């Protein structure tokens, strides 16, 4: 699971934590920018921008159910630590 999040870890501790929290909120909200924004106390456009940058950095396909599951699990495990 660390391999999945390694590109985000390269951002440094603060930015990595923010990116993982954003991705987890987005995945928890099943792709709803509005719901994720509410959870993060951000504007939906800010969440959209962050998710685009995260997906670009990860090179992930968020339309693939297996990728979504793996990323969601990795984020949740990381946030528990």
Short mmCIF file of the N, C-alpha and C atoms (twelve columns), coordinates in Angstrom:
data_MODEL
# 
_entry.id   MODEL 
# 
loop_
_atom_site.group_PDB 
_atom_site.id 
_atom_site.type_symbol 
_atom_site.label_atom_id 
_atom_site.label_alt_id 
_atom_site.label_comp_id 
_atom_site.label_asym_id 
_atom_site.label_seq_id 
_atom_site.Cartn_x 
_atom_site.Cartn_y 
_atom_site.Cartn_z 
_atom_site.pdbx_PDB_model_num 
ATOM 1   N N  . UNK A 1  0.816   -1.198 0.000   1 
ATOM 2   C CA . UNK A 1  0.000   0.000  0.000   1 
ATOM 3   C C  . UNK A 1  0.858   1.260  0.000   1 
ATOM 4   N N  . UNK A 2  1.991   1.176  0.652   1 
ATOM 5   C CA . UNK A 2  2.879   2.338  0.640   1 
ATOM 6   C C  . UNK A 2  3.325   2.671  -0.774  1 
ATOM 7   N N  . UNK A 3  3.454   1.633  -1.617  1 
ATOM 8   C CA . UNK A 3  3.855   1.866  -3.011  1 
ATOM 9   C C  . UNK A 3  2.839   2.741  -3.743  1 
ATOM 10  N N  . UNK A 4  1.555   2.542  -3.448  1 
ATOM 11  C CA . UNK A 4  0.514   3.338  -4.107  1 
ATOM 12  C C  . UNK A 4  0.626   4.815  -3.746  1 
ATOM 13  N N  . UNK A 5  0.969   5.078  -2.502  1 
ATOM 14  C CA . UNK A 5  0.993   6.465  -2.020  1 
ATOM 15  C C  . UNK A 5  2.379   7.107  -2.086  1 
ATOM 16  N N  . UNK A 6  3.372   6.349  -2.504  1 
ATOM 17  C CA . UNK A 6  4.744   6.869  -2.551  1 
ATOM 18  C C  . UNK A 6  4.872   8.180  -3.336  1 
ATOM 19  N N  . UNK A 7  4.193   8.332  -4.481  1 
ATOM 20  C CA . UNK A 7  4.306   9.618  -5.191  1 
ATOM 21  C C  . UNK A 7  3.785   10.805 -4.365  1 
ATOM 22  N N  . UNK A 8  2.827   10.554 -3.506  1 
ATOM 23  C CA . UNK A 8  2.336   11.632 -2.646  1 
ATOM 24  C C  . UNK A 8  3.293   11.876 -1.486  1 
ATOM 25  N N  . UNK A 9  3.920   10.813 -0.993  1 
ATOM 26  C CA . UNK A 9  4.891   10.958 0.092   1 
ATOM 27  C C  . UNK A 9  6.064   11.833 -0.328  1 
ATOM 28  N N  . UNK A 10 6.361   11.830 -1.620  1 
ATOM 29  C CA . UNK A 10 7.471   12.630 -2.135  1 
ATOM 30  C C  . UNK A 10 7.215   14.135 -1.998  1 
ATOM 31  N N  . UNK A 11 5.972   14.501 -1.729  1 
ATOM 32  C CA . UNK A 11 5.625   15.921 -1.561  1 
ATOM 33  C C  . UNK A 11 6.123   16.486 -0.237  1 
ATOM 34  N N  . UNK A 12 6.506   15.617 0.685   1 
ATOM 35  C CA . UNK A 12 6.892   16.046 2.022   1 
ATOM 36  C C  . UNK A 12 5.754   15.784 2.985   1 
ATOM 37  N N  . UNK A 13 6.047   15.760 4.279   1 
ATOM 38  C CA . UNK A 13 5.049   15.350 5.269   1 
ATOM 39  C C  . UNK A 13 3.753   16.165 5.277   1 
ATOM 40  N N  . UNK A 14 3.848   17.460 5.245   1 
ATOM 41  C CA . UNK A 14 2.645   18.304 5.315   1 
ATOM 42  C C  . UNK A 14 1.769   18.198 4.079   1 
ATOM 43  N N  . UNK A 15 2.385   18.360 2.931   1 
ATOM 44  C CA . UNK A 15 1.619   18.302 1.674   1 
ATOM 45  C C  . UNK A 15 1.118   16.896 1.392   1 
ATOM 46  N N  . UNK A 16 1.889   15.902 1.779   1 
ATOM 47  C CA . UNK A 16 1.466   14.512 1.603   1 
ATOM 48  C C  . UNK A 16 0.231   14.218 2.448   1 
ATOM 49  N N  . UNK A 17 0.263   14.632 3.698   1 
ATOM 50  C CA . UNK A 17 -0.882  14.410 4.592   1 
ATOM 51  C C  . UNK A 17 -2.132  15.101 4.053   1 
ATOM 52  N N  . UNK A 18 -1.969  16.308 3.538   1 
ATOM 53  C CA . UNK A 18 -3.096  17.045 2.966   1 
ATOM 54  C C  . UNK A 18 -3.648  16.326 1.737   1 
ATOM 55  N N  . UNK A 19 -2.766  15.842 0.886   1 
ATOM 56  C CA . UNK A 19 -3.185  15.150 -0.330  1 
ATOM 57  C C  . UNK A 19 -3.913  13.850 0.007   1 
ATOM 58  N N  . UNK A 20 -3.392  13.106 0.964   1 
ATOM 59  C CA . UNK A 20 -4.012  11.834 1.335   1 
ATOM 60  C C  . UNK A 20 -5.366  12.080 1.994   1 
ATOM 61  N N  . UNK A 21 -5.465  13.086 2.842   1 
ATOM 62  C CA . UNK A 21 -6.749  13.420 3.467   1 
ATOM 63  C C  . UNK A 21 -7.764  13.860 2.415   1 
ATOM 64  N N  . UNK A 22 -7.317  14.622 1.437   1 
ATOM 65  C CA . UNK A 22 -8.202  15.066 0.357   1 
ATOM 66  C C  . UNK A 22 -8.677  13.872 -0.464  1 
ATOM 67  N N  . UNK A 23 -7.756  13.014 -0.843  1 
ATOM 68  C CA . UNK A 23 -8.117  11.838 -1.638  1 
ATOM 69  C C  . UNK A 23 -9.071  10.934 -0.866  1 
ATOM 70  N N  . UNK A 24 -8.814  10.731 0.405   1 
ATOM 71  C CA . UNK A 24 -9.684  9.878  1.215   1 
ATOM 72  C C  . UNK A 24 -11.081 10.479 1.333   1 
ATOM 73  N N  . UNK A 25 -11.167 11.770 1.567   1 
ATOM 74  C CA . UNK A 25 -12.474 12.422 1.659   1 
ATOM 75  C C  . UNK A 25 -13.227 12.304 0.343   1 
ATOM 76  N N  . UNK A 26 -12.536 12.465 -0.755  1 
ATOM 77  C CA . UNK A 26 -13.143 12.346 -2.085  1 
ATOM 78  C C  . UNK A 26 -13.643 10.921 -2.322  1 
ATOM 79  N N  . UNK A 27 -12.835 9.947  -1.957  1 
ATOM 80  C CA . UNK A 27 -13.236 8.550  -2.142  1 
ATOM 81  C C  . UNK A 27 -14.349 8.162  -1.172  1 
ATOM 82  N N  . UNK A 28 -14.298 8.676  0.054   1 
ATOM 83  C CA . UNK A 28 -15.386 8.443  1.020   1 
ATOM 84  C C  . UNK A 28 -16.700 8.992  0.478   1 
ATOM 85  N N  . UNK A 29 -16.609 10.110 -0.227  1 
ATOM 86  C CA . UNK A 29 -17.793 10.773 -0.778  1 
ATOM 87  C C  . UNK A 29 -18.188 10.194 -2.136  1 
ATOM 88  N N  . UNK A 30 -17.551 9.103  -2.519  1 
ATOM 89  C CA . UNK A 30 -17.836 8.407  -3.784  1 
ATOM 90  C C  . UNK A 30 -17.754 9.326  -4.997  1 
ATOM 91  N N  . UNK A 31 -16.736 10.177 -4.967  1 
ATOM 92  C CA . UNK A 31 -16.485 11.041 -6.111  1 
ATOM 93  C C  . UNK A 31 -17.263 12.342 -6.132  1 
ATOM 94  N N  . UNK A 32 -17.973 12.642 -5.068  1 
ATOM 95  C CA . UNK A 32 -18.725 13.895 -5.008  1 
ATOM 96  C C  . UNK A 32 -17.819 15.024 -4.517  1 
ATOM 97  N N  . UNK A 33 -17.560 15.975 -5.405  1 
ATOM 98  C CA . UNK A 33 -16.735 17.117 -5.019  1 
ATOM 99  C C  . UNK A 33 -17.407 17.930 -3.917  1 
ATOM 100 N N  . UNK A 34 -18.704 18.086 -4.031  1 
ATOM 101 C CA . UNK A 34 -19.446 18.881 -3.048  1 
ATOM 102 C C  . UNK A 34 -19.379 18.242 -1.661  1 
ATOM 103 N N  . UNK A 35 -19.595 16.927 -1.583  1 
ATOM 104 C CA . UNK A 35 -19.553 16.242 -0.287  1 
ATOM 105 C C  . UNK A 35 -18.139 16.240 0.286   1 
ATOM 106 N N  . UNK A 36 -17.153 16.005 -0.568  1 
ATOM 107 C CA . UNK A 36 -15.767 16.024 -0.105  1 
ATOM 108 C C  . UNK A 36 -15.391 17.419 0.388   1 
ATOM 109 N N  . UNK A 37 -15.812 18.433 -0.333  1 
ATOM 110 C CA . UNK A 37 -15.526 19.816 0.071   1 
ATOM 111 C C  . UNK A 37 -16.140 20.126 1.424   1 
ATOM 112 N N  . UNK A 38 -17.342 19.645 1.641   1 
ATOM 113 C CA . UNK A 38 -18.000 19.860 2.927   1 
ATOM 114 C C  . UNK A 38 -17.207 19.204 4.056   1 
ATOM 115 N N  . UNK A 39 -16.738 17.998 3.825   1 
ATOM 116 C CA . UNK A 39 -15.951 17.287 4.842   1 
ATOM 117 C C  . UNK A 39 -14.643 17.994 5.141   1 
ATOM 118 N N  . UNK A 40 -14.076 18.602 4.120   1 
ATOM 119 C CA . UNK A 40 -12.771 19.247 4.279   1 
ATOM 120 C C  . UNK A 40 -12.864 20.742 4.555   1 
ATOM 121 N N  . UNK A 41 -14.069 21.278 4.571   1 
ATOM 122 C CA . UNK A 41 -14.298 22.715 4.760   1 
ATOM 123 C C  . UNK A 41 -13.572 23.519 3.676   1 
ATOM 124 N N  . UNK A 42 -13.745 23.073 2.427   1 
ATOM 125 C CA . UNK A 42 -13.157 23.743 1.268   1 
ATOM 126 C C  . UNK A 42 -14.237 24.007 0.237   1 
ATOM 127 N N  . UNK A 43 -13.898 24.803 -0.758  1 
ATOM 128 C CA . UNK A 43 -14.785 25.008 -1.896  1 
ATOM 129 C C  . UNK A 43 -14.630 23.807 -2.822  1 
ATOM 130 N N  . UNK A 44 -15.712 23.362 -3.465  1 
ATOM 131 C CA . UNK A 44 -15.607 22.224 -4.386  1 
ATOM 132 C C  . UNK A 44 -14.543 22.405 -5.479  1 
ATOM 133 N N  . UNK A 45 -14.335 23.633 -5.929  1 
ATOM 134 C CA . UNK A 45 -13.294 23.871 -6.929  1 
ATOM 135 C C  . UNK A 45 -11.899 23.567 -6.387  1 
ATOM 136 N N  . UNK A 46 -11.699 23.855 -5.108  1 
ATOM 137 C CA . UNK A 46 -10.406 23.549 -4.479  1 
ATOM 138 C C  . UNK A 46 -10.193 22.038 -4.417  1 
ATOM 139 N N  . UNK A 47 -11.237 21.316 -4.098  1 
ATOM 140 C CA . UNK A 47 -11.138 19.855 -4.054  1 
ATOM 141 C C  . UNK A 47 -10.878 19.317 -5.455  1 
ATOM 142 N N  . UNK A 48 -11.580 19.846 -6.431  1 
ATOM 143 C CA . UNK A 48 -11.376 19.420 -7.813  1 
ATOM 144 C C  . UNK A 48 -9.927  19.641 -8.245  1 
ATOM 145 N N  . UNK A 49 -9.381  20.790 -7.934  1 
ATOM 146 C CA . UNK A 49 -7.994  21.094 -8.276  1 
ATOM 147 C C  . UNK A 49 -7.045  20.108 -7.607  1 
ATOM 148 N N  . UNK A 50 -7.249  19.879 -6.309  1 
ATOM 149 C CA . UNK A 50 -6.380  18.960 -5.582  1 
ATOM 150 C C  . UNK A 50 -6.468  17.542 -6.155  1 
ATOM 151 N N  . UNK A 51 -7.678  17.086 -6.436  1 
ATOM 152 C CA . UNK A 51 -7.852  15.726 -6.951  1 
ATOM 153 C C  . UNK A 51 -7.171  15.588 -8.310  1 
ATOM 154 N N  . UNK A 52 -7.314  16.578 -9.159  1 
ATOM 155 C CA . UNK A 52 -6.639  16.521 -10.463 1 
ATOM 156 C C  . UNK A 52 -5.134  16.409 -10.302 1 
ATOM 157 N N  . UNK A 53 -4.564  17.189 -9.389  1 
ATOM 158 C CA . UNK A 53 -3.122  17.150 -9.145  1 
ATOM 159 C C  . UNK A 53 -2.706  15.809 -8.534  1 
ATOM 160 N N  . UNK A 54 -3.517  15.279 -7.639  1 
ATOM 161 C CA . UNK A 54 -3.226  13.995 -7.002  1 
ATOM 162 C C  . UNK A 54 -3.251  12.879 -8.045  1 
ATOM 163 N N  . UNK A 55 -4.288  12.864 -8.859  1 
ATOM 164 C CA . UNK A 55 -4.422  11.824 -9.892  1 
ATOM 165 C C  . UNK A 55 -3.260  11.916 -10.882 1 
ATOM 166 N N  . UNK A 56 -2.901  13.124 -11.233 1 
ATOM 167 C CA . UNK A 56 -1.770  13.329 -12.141 1 
ATOM 168 C C  . UNK A 56 -0.486  12.777 -11.538 1 
ATOM 169 N N  . UNK A 57 -0.261  13.084 -10.279 1 
ATOM 170 C CA . UNK A 57 0.954   12.626 -9.596  1 
ATOM 171 C C  . UNK A 57 0.965   11.115 -9.448  1 
ATOM 172 N N  . UNK A 58 -0.195  10.529 -9.121  1 
ATOM 173 C CA . UNK A 58 -0.273  9.077  -8.938  1 
ATOM 174 C C  . UNK A 58 -0.319  8.325  -10.262 1 
ATOM 175 N N  . UNK A 59 -0.771  8.999  -11.303 1 
ATOM 176 C CA . UNK A 59 -0.968  8.312  -12.577 1 
ATOM 177 C C  . UNK A 59 -2.078  7.279  -12.464 1 
ATOM 178 N N  . UNK A 60 -3.085  7.603  -11.662 1 
ATOM 179 C CA . UNK A 60 -4.168  6.659  -11.357 1 
ATOM 180 C C  . UNK A 60 -5.376  6.886  -12.256 1 
ATOM 181 N N  . UNK A 61 -6.085  5.796  -12.498 1 
ATOM 182 C CA . UNK A 61 -7.325  5.844  -13.269 1 
ATOM 183 C C  . UNK A 61 -8.485  5.687  -12.287 1 
ATOM 184 N N  . UNK A 62 -9.129  6.791  -11.956 1 
ATOM 185 C CA . UNK A 62 -10.213 6.744  -10.972 1 
ATOM 186 C C  . UNK A 62 -11.515 6.209  -11.544 1 
ATOM 187 N N  . UNK A 63 -11.492 5.763  -12.779 1 
ATOM 188 C CA . UNK A 63 -12.677 5.091  -13.328 1 
ATOM 189 C C  . UNK A 63 -12.569 3.579  -13.168 1 
ATOM 190 N N  . UNK A 64 -11.410 3.106  -12.728 1 
ATOM 191 C CA . UNK A 64 -11.190 1.677  -12.530 1 
ATOM 192 C C  . UNK A 64 -11.552 1.296  -11.092 1 
ATOM 193 N N  . UNK A 65 -12.538 0.410  -10.903 1 
ATOM 194 C CA . UNK A 65 -12.967 0.042  -9.552  1 
ATOM 195 C C  . UNK A 65 -11.849 -0.551 -8.696  1 
ATOM 196 N N  . UNK A 66 -10.964 -1.337 -9.289  1 
ATOM 197 C CA . UNK A 66 -9.866  -1.926 -8.518  1 
ATOM 198 C C  . UNK A 66 -8.895  -0.855 -8.030  1 
ATOM 199 N N  . UNK A 67 -8.640  0.124  -8.876  1 
ATOM 200 C CA . UNK A 67 -7.769  1.234  -8.489  1 
ATOM 201 C C  . UNK A 67 -8.411  2.048  -7.374  1 
ATOM 202 N N  . UNK A 68 -9.695  2.336  -7.515  1 
ATOM 203 C CA . UNK A 68 -10.417 3.081  -6.473  1 
ATOM 204 C C  . UNK A 68 -10.346 2.360  -5.138  1 
ATOM 205 N N  . UNK A 69 -10.599 1.044  -5.172  1 
ATOM 206 C CA . UNK A 69 -10.584 0.260  -3.939  1 
ATOM 207 C C  . UNK A 69 -9.194  0.286  -3.307  1 
ATOM 208 N N  . UNK A 70 -8.165  0.040  -4.114  1 
ATOM 209 C CA . UNK A 70 -6.807  0.002  -3.585  1 
ATOM 210 C C  . UNK A 70 -6.388  1.351  -2.998  1 
ATOM 211 N N  . UNK A 71 -6.688  2.426  -3.697  1 
ATOM 212 C CA . UNK A 71 -6.339  3.759  -3.188  1 
ATOM 213 C C  . UNK A 71 -7.118  4.102  -1.930  1 
ATOM 214 N N  . UNK A 72 -8.388  3.762  -1.908  1 
ATOM 215 C CA . UNK A 72 -9.211  4.054  -0.742  1 
ATOM 216 C C  . UNK A 72 -8.687  3.302  0.479   1 
ATOM 217 N N  . UNK A 73 -8.394  2.037  0.286   1 
ATOM 218 C CA . UNK A 73 -7.853  1.230  1.377   1 
ATOM 219 C C  . UNK A 73 -6.514  1.781  1.852   1 
ATOM 220 N N  . UNK A 74 -5.632  2.115  0.918   1 
ATOM 221 C CA . UNK A 74 -4.330  2.653  1.277   1 
ATOM 222 C C  . UNK A 74 -4.464  3.961  2.062   1 
ATOM 223 N N  . UNK A 75 -5.356  4.831  1.631   1 
ATOM 224 C CA . UNK A 75 -5.580  6.106  2.336   1 
ATOM 225 C C  . UNK A 75 -6.109  5.863  3.741   1 
ATOM 226 N N  . UNK A 76 -7.060  4.982  3.854   1 
ATOM 227 C CA . UNK A 76 -7.655  4.729  5.166   1 
ATOM 228 C C  . UNK A 76 -6.625  4.129  6.135   1 
ATOM 229 N N  . UNK A 77 -5.832  3.197  5.638   1 
ATOM 230 C CA . UNK A 77 -4.790  2.602  6.480   1 
ATOM 231 C C  . UNK A 77 -3.789  3.673  6.885   1 
ATOM 232 N N  . UNK A 78 -3.370  4.496  5.948   1 
ATOM 233 C CA . UNK A 78 -2.396  5.548  6.252   1 
ATOM 234 C C  . UNK A 78 -2.947  6.539  7.279   1 
ATOM 235 N N  . UNK A 79 -4.210  6.896  7.153   1 
ATOM 236 C CA . UNK A 79 -4.791  7.877  8.076   1 
ATOM 237 C C  . UNK A 79 -4.997  7.304  9.470   1 
ATOM 238 N N  . UNK A 80 -5.039  6.002  9.581   1 
ATOM 239 C CA . UNK A 80 -5.180  5.362  10.902  1 
ATOM 240 C C  . UNK A 80 -3.893  5.412  11.681  1 
ATOM 241 N N  . UNK A 81 -2.755  5.489  10.982  1 
ATOM 242 C CA . UNK A 81 -1.448  5.469  11.668  1 
ATOM 243 C C  . UNK A 81 -1.159  6.751  12.373  1 
# 
